[in-house]
XYZ file of N, CA and C in Angstrom:
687
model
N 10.488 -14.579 -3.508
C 9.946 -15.187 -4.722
C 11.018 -15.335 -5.787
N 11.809 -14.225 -5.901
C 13.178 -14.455 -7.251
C 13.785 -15.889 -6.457
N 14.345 -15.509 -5.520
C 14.674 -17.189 -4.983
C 14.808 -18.112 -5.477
N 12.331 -18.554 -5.141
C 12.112 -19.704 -5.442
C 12.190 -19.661 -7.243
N 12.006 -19.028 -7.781
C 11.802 -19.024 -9.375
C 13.459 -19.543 -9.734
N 14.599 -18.846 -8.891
C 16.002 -19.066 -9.806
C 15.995 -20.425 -9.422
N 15.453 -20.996 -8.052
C 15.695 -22.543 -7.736
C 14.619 -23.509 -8.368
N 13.658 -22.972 -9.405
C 13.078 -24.157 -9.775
C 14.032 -24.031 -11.255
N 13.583 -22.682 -11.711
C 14.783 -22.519 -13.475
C 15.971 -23.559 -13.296
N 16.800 -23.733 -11.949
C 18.246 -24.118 -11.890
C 17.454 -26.023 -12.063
N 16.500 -26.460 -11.585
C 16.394 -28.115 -11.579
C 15.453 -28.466 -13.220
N 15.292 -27.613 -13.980
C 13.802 -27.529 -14.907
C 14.209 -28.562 -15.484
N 15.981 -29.189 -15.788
C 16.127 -30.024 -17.051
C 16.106 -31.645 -16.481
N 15.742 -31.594 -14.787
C 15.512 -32.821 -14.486
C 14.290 -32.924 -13.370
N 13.551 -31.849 -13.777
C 12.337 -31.734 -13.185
C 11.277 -33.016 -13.370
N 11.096 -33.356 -14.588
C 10.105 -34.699 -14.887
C 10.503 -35.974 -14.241
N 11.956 -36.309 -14.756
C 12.632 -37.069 -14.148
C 12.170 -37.854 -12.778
N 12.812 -36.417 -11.909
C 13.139 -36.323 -10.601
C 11.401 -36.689 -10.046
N 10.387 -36.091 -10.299
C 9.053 -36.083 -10.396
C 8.844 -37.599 -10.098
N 9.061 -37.757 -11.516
C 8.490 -39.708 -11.415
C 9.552 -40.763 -10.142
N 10.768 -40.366 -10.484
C 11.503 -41.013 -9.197
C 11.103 -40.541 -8.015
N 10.899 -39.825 -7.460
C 11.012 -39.428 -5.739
C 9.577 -39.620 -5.616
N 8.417 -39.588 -6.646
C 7.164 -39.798 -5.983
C 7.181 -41.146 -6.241
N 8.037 -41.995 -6.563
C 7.969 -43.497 -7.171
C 6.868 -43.843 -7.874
N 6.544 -43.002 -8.847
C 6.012 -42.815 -9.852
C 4.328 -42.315 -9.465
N 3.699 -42.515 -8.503
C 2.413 -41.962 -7.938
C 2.039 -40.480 -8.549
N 3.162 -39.708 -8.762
C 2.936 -38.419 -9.436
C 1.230 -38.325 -10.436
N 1.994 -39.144 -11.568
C 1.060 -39.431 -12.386
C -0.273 -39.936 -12.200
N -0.507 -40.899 -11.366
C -1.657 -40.874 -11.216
C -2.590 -39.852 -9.652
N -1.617 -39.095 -9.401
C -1.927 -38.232 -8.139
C -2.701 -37.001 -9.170
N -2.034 -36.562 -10.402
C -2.664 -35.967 -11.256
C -3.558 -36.160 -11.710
N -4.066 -37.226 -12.580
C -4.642 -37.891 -13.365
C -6.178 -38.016 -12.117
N -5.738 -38.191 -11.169
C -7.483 -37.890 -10.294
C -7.562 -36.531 -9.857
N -6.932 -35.454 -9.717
C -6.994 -34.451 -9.549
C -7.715 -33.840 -10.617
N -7.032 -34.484 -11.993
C -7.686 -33.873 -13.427
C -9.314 -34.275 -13.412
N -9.792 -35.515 -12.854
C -10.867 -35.588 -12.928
C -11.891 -35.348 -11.564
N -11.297 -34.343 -10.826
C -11.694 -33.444 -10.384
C -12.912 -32.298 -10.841
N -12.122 -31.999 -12.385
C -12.717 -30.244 -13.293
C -13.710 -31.345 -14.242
N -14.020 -32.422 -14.073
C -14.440 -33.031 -15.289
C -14.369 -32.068 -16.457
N -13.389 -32.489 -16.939
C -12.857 -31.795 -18.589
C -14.021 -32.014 -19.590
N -14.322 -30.982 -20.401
C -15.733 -31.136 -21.231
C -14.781 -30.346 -22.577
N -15.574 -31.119 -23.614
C -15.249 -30.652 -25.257
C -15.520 -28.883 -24.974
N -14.653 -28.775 -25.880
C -14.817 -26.823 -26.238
C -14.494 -25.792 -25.039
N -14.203 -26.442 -23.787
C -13.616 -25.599 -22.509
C -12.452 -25.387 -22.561
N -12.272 -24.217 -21.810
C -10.900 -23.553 -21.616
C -10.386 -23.765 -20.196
N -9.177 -24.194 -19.810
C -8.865 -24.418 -18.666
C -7.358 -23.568 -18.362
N -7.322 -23.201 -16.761
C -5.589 -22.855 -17.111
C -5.367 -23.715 -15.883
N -3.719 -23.988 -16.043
C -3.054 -24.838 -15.395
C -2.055 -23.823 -14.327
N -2.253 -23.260 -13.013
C -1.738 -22.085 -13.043
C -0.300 -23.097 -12.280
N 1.094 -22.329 -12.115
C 2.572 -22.942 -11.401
C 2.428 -24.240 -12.255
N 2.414 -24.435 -13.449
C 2.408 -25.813 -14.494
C 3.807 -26.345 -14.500
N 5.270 -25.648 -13.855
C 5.837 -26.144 -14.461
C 6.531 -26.728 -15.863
N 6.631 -27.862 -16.236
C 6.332 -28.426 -17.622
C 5.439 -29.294 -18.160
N 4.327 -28.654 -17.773
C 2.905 -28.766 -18.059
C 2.340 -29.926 -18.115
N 2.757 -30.943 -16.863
C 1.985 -32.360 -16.512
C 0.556 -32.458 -16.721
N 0.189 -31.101 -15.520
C -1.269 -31.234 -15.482
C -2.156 -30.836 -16.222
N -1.914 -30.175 -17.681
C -2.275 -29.731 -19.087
C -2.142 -30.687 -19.695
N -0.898 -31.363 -19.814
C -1.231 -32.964 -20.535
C -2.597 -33.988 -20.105
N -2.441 -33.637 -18.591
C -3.228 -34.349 -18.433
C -4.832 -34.509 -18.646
N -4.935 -32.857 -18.821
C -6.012 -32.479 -19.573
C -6.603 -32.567 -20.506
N -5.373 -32.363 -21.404
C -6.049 -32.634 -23.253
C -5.999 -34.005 -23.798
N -5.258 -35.116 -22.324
C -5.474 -36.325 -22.928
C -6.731 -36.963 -22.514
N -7.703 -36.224 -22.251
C -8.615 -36.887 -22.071
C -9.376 -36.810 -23.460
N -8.616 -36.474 -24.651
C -9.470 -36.151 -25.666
C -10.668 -36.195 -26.122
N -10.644 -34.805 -25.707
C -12.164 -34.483 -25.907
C -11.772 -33.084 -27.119
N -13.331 -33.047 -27.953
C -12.653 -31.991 -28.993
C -12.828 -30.158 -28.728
N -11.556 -29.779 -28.990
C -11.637 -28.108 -28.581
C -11.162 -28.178 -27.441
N -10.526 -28.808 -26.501
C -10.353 -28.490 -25.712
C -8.925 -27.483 -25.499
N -8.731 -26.780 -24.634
C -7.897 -26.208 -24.417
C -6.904 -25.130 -23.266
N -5.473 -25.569 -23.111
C -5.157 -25.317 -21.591
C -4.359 -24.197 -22.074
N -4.201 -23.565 -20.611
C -3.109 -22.392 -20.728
C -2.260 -22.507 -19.571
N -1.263 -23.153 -19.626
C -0.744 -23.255 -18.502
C 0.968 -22.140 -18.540
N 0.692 -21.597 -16.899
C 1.507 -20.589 -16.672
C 1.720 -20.833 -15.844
N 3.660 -20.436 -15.599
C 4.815 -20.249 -14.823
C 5.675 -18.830 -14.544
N 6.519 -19.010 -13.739
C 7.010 -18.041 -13.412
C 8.761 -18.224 -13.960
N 8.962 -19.563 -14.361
C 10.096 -20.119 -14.484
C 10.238 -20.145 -16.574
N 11.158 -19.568 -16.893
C 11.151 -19.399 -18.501
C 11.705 -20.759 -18.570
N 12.719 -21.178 -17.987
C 13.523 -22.798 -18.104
C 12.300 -23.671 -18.228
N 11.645 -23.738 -17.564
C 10.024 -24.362 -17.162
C 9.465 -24.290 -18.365
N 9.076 -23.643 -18.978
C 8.467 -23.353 -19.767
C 9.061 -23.914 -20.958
N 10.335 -23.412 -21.420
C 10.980 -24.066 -22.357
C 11.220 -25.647 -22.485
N 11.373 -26.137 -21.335
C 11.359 -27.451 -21.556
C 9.699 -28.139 -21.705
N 9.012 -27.454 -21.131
C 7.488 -27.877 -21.403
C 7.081 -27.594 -23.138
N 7.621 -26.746 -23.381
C 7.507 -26.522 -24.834
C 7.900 -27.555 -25.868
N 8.418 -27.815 -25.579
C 9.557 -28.922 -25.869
C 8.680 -30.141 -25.979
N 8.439 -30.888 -24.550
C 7.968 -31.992 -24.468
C 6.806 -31.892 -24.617
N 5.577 -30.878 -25.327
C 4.010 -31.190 -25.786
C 4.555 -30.814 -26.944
N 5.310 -30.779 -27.799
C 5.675 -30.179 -29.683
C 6.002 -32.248 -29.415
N 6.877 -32.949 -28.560
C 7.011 -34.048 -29.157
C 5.679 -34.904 -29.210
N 4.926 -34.546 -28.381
C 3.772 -35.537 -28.029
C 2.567 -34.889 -29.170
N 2.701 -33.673 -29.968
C 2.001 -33.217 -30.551
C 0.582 -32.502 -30.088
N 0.884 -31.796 -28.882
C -0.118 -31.329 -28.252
C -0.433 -29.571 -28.253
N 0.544 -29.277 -28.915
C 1.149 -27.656 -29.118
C -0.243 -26.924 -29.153
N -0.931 -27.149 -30.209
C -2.364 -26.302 -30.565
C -3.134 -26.553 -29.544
N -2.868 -27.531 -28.513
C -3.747 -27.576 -27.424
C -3.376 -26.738 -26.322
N -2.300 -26.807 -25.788
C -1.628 -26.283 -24.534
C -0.549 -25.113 -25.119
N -1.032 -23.730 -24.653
C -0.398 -22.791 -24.843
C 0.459 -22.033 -23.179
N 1.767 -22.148 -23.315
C 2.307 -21.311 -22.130
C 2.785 -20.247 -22.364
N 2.591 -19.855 -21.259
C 2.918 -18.305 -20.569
C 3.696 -18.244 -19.487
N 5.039 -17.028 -19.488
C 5.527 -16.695 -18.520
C 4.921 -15.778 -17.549
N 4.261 -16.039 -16.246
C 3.393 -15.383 -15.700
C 3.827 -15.623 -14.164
N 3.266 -14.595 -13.308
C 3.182 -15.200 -12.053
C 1.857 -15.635 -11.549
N 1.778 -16.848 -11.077
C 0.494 -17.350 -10.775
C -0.095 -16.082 -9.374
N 0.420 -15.201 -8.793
C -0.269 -14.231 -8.138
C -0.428 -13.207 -8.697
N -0.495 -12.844 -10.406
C -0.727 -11.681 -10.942
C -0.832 -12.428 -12.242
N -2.058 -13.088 -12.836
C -2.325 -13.688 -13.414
C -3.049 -12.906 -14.735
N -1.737 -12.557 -16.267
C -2.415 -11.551 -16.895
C -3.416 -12.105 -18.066
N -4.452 -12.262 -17.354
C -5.815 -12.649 -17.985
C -7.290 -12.838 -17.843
N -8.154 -11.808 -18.627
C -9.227 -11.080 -17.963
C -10.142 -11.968 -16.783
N -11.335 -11.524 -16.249
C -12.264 -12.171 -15.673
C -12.873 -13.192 -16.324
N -13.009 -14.083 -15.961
C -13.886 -15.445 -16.478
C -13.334 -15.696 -17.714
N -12.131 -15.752 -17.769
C -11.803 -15.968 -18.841
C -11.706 -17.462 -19.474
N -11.529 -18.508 -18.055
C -11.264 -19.742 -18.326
C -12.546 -20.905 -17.519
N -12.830 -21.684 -18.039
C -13.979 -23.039 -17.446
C -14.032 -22.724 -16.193
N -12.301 -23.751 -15.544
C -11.833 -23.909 -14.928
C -10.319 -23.837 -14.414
N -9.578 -24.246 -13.581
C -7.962 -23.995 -13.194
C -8.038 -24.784 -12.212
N -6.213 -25.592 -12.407
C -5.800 -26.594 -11.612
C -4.756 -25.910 -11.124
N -4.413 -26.646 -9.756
C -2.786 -25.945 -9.643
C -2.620 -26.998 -8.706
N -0.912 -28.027 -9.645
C -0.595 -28.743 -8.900
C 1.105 -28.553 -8.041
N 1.094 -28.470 -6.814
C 1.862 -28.533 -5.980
C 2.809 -27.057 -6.353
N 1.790 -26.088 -6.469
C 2.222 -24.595 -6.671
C 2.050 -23.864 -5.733
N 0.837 -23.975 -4.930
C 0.249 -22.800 -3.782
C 0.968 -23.243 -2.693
N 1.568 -23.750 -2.675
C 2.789 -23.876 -1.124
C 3.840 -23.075 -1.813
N 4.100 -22.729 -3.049
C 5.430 -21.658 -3.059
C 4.811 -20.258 -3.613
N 3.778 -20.060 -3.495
C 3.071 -18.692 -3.682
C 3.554 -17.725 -2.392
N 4.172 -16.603 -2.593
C 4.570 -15.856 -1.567
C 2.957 -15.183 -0.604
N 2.360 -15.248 -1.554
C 1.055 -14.591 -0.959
C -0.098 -15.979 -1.762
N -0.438 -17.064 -0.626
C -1.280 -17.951 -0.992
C -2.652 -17.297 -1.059
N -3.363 -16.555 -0.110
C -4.266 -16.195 -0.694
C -4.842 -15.328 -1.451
N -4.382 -14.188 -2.164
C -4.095 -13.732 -3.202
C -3.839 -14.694 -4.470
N -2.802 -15.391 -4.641
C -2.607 -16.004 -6.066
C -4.141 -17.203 -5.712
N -5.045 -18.133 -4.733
C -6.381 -18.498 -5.023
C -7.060 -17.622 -5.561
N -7.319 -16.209 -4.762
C -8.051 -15.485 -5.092
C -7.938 -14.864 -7.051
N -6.930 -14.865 -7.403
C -6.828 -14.473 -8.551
C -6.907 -16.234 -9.565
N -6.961 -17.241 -8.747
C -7.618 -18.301 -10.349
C -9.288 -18.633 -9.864
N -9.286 -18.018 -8.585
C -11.064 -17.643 -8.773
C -11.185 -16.549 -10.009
N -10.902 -15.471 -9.447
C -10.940 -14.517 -10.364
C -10.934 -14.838 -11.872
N -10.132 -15.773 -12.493
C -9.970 -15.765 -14.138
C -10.975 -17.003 -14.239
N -11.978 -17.730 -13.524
C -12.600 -18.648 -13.898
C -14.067 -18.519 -14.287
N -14.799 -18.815 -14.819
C -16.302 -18.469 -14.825
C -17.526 -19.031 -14.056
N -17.872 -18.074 -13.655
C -19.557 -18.956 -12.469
C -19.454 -20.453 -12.514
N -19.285 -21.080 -11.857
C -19.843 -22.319 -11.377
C -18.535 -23.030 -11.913
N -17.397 -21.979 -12.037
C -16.223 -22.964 -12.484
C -15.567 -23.843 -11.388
N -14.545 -24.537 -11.028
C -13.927 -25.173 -10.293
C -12.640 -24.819 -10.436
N -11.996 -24.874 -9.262
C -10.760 -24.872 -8.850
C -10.245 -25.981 -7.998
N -9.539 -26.428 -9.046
C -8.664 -27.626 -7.813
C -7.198 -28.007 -7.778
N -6.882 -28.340 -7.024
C -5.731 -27.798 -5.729
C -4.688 -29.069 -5.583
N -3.794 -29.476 -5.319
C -3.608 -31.046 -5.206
C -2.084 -30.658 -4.861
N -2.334 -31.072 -3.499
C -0.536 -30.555 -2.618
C -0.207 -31.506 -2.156
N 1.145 -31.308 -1.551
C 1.917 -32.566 -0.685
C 0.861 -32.103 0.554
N 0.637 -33.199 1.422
C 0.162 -33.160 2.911
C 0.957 -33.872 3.881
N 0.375 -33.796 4.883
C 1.557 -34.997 5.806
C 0.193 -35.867 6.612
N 0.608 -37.044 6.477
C 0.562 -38.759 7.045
C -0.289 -38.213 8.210
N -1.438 -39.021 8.102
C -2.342 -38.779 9.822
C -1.522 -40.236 10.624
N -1.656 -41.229 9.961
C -0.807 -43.249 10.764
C 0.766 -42.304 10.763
N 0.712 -42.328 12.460
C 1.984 -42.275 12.802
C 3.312 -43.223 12.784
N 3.081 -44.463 12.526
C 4.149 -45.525 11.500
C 4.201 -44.733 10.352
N 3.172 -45.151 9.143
C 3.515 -44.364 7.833
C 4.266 -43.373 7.795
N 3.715 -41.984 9.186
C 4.570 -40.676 9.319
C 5.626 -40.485 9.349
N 6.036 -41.948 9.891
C 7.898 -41.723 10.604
C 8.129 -42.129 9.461
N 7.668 -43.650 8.743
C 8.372 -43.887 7.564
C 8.449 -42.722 6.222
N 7.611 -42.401 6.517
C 7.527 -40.763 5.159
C 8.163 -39.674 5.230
N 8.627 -39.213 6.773
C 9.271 -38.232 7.247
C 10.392 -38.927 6.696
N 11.310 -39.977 6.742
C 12.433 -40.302 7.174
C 13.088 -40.353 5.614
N 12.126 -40.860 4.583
C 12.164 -40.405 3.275
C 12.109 -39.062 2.307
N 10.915 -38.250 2.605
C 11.211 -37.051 2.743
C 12.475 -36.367 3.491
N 12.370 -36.438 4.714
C 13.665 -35.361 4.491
C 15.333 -36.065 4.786
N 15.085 -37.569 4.760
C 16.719 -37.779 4.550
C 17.108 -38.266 3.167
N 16.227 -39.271 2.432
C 16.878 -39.524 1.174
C 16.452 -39.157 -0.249
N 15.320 -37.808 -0.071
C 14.942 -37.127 -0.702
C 15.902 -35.991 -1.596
N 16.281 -35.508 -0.439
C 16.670 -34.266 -0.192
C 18.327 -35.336 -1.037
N 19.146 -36.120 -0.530
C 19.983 -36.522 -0.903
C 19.779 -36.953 -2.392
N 18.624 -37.744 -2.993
C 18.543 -37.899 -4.352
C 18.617 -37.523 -5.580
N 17.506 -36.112 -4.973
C 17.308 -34.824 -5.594
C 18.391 -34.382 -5.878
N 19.282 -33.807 -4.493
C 20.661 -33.157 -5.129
C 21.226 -33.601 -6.042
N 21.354 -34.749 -5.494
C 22.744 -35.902 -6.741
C 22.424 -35.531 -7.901
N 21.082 -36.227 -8.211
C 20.656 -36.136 -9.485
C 20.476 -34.503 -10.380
N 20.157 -33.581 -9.936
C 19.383 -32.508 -10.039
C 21.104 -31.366 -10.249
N 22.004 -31.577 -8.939
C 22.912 -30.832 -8.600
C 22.734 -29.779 -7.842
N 21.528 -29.719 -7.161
C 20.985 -28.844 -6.644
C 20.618 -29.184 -4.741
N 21.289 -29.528 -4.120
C 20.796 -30.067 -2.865
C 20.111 -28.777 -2.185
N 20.146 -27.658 -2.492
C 19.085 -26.345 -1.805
C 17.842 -26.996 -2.432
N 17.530 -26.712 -3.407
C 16.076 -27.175 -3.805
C 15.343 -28.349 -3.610
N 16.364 -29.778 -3.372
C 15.518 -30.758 -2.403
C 15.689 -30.681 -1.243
N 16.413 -29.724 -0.665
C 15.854 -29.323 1.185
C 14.277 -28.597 1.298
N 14.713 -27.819 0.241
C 13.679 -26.375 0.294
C 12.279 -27.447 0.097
N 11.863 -28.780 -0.728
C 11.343 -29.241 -0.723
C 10.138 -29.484 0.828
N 10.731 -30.817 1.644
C 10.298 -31.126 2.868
C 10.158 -29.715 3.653
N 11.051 -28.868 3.509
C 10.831 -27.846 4.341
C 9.359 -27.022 4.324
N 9.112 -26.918 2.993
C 8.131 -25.991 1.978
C 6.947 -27.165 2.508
N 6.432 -28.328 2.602
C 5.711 -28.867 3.075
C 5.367 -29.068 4.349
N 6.541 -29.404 5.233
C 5.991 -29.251 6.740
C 5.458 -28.212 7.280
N 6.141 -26.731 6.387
C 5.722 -25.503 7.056
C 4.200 -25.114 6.161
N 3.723 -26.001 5.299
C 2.220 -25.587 5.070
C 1.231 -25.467 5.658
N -0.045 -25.196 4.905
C -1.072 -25.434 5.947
C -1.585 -26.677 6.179
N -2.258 -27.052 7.258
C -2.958 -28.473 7.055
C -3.921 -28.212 6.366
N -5.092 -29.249 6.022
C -5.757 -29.637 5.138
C -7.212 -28.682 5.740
N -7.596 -28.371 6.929
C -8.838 -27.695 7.462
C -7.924 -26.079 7.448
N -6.954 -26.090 7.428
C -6.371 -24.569 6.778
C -6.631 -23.755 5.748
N -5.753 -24.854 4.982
C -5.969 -24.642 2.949
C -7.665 -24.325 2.940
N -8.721 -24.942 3.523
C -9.827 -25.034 2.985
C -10.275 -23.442 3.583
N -10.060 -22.983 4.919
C -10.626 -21.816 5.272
C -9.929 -20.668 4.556
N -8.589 -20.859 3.922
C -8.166 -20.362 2.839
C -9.063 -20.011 1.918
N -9.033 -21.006 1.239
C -10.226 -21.174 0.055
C -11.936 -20.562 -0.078
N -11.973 -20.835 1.262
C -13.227 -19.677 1.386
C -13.469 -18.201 1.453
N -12.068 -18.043 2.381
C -11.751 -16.665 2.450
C -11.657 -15.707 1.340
N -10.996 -16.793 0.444
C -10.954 -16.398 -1.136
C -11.785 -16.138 -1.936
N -13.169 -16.702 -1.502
C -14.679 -16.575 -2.312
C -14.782 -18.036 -2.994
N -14.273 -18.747 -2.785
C -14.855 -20.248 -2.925
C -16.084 -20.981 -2.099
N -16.936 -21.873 -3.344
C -18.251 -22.456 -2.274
C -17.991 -23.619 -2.335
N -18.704 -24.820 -1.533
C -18.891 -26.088 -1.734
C -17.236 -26.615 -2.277
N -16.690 -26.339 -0.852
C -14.969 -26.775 -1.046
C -15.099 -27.850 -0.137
N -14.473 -28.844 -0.502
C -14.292 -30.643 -0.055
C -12.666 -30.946 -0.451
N -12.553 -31.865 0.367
C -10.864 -31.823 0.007
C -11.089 -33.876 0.717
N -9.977 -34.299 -0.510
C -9.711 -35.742 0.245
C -7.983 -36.234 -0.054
N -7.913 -37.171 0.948
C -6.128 -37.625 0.712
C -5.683 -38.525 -0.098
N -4.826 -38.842 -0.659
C -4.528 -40.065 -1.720
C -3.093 -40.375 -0.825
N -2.925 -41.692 -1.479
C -1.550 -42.169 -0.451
C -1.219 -42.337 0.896
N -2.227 -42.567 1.296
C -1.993 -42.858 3.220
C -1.786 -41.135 3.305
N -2.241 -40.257 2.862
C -2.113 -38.919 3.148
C -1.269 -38.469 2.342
N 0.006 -38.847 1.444
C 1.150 -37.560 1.454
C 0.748 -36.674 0.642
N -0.573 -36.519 -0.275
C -1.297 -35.539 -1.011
C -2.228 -35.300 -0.845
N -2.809 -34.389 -1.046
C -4.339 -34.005 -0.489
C -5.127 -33.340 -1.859
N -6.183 -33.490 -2.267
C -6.761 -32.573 -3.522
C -7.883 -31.656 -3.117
N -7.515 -30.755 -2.802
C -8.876 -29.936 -2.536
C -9.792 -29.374 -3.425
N -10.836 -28.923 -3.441
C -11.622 -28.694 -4.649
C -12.579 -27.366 -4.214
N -12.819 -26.204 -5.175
C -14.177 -25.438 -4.180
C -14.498 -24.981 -5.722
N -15.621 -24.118 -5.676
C -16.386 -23.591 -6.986
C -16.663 -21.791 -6.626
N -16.639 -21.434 -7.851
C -17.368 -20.075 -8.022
C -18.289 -19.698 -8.579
């Protein structure tokens, strides 16, 4: 886990960047339906758990609605600081509060929050079911949890063409740009070796999740899963 934390801290200042280029911009709206997933409601509390620099908290409080409010937590202080950064310019500060945290020891009581998103975090959780089990844990009865990971391509054309992007000119982009060519290997790697999509979900149950449904966006390369408590 120190590892993965020093290798996301080392890319944090071209993390957004890199985001919108390598997903050729799909990022954003891969979020943006994930967000309406929790249907966001006035006066709820949500946390954003592995936020990064807090995409999927933006994406939250721009649904402006009033009172609303995210807590999104990382394990990465670089992360954080630059997320700080970019909701003070957009003027979102009183909305989205971060925390240096680990999303598998999550310091904040029972039911504390609506709901919790976590985008493209639970593939670098050293213990995946543990860190679900703990944003069940901080959510309240009938809250939602939803999930939204890289997957891999069922159309074996698409597959080869996605594989061949993923891990040859991914991994090359990333570095250039980033300076980091470990962390866009660690990328494709960190995805092929996940679970598939009827995995993640028996995951999710195991965890104490009900009425979990999961669907793909992009000819597959993301998947959003969803379950309730």
């Amino acid at each position: 886990m120190t590892a993965i934390k020093e290798m996301f801290s080392s890319i944090a200042h071209r993390y957004d960047f890199l985001n919108c280029l390598l997903s050729m911009g799909m990022d954003k709206y891969w979020r943006r339906v994930a967000v309406d997933q929790i249907k966001p409601m006035s006066g709820e509390k949500y946390i954003d758990v592995a936020a990064g620099t807090g995409d999927m908290a933006l994406e939250i409080v721009r649904q402006e609605l009033v009172g609303i409010h995210v807590t999104a937590v990382d394990f990465s202080q670089n992360m954080i600081d630059f997320g700080r950064k970019k909701i003070k310019k957009m003027h979102f500060e009183n909305m989205i509060k971060f925390h240096l945290a680990d999303g598998e020891n999550l310091p904040f009581e029972d039911n504390s929050f609506n709901s919790a998103v976590c985008a493209f975090g639970v593939r670098n959780f050293s213990d995946r079911f543990k860190g679900i089990k703990e944003m069940r844990r901080v959510i309240k009865k009938n809250g939602r949890i939803v999930i939204l990971e890289f997957s891999n391509p069922e159309n074996r054309f698409f597959r080869f063409l996605y594989y061949f992007y993923f891990k040859k000119m991914l991994p090359l982009i990333g570095g250039l740009i980033s300076g980091r060519f470990s962390a866009y290997r660690y990328l494709p790697d960190s995805v092929l070796n996940f679970y598939s999509q009827e995995e993640l979900k028996i995951v999710m149950e195991k965890a104490g999740l009900k009425k979990i449904n999961y669907f793909s966006l992009t000819f597959g390369i993301v998947t959003v899963h969803t379950g309730f408590k």
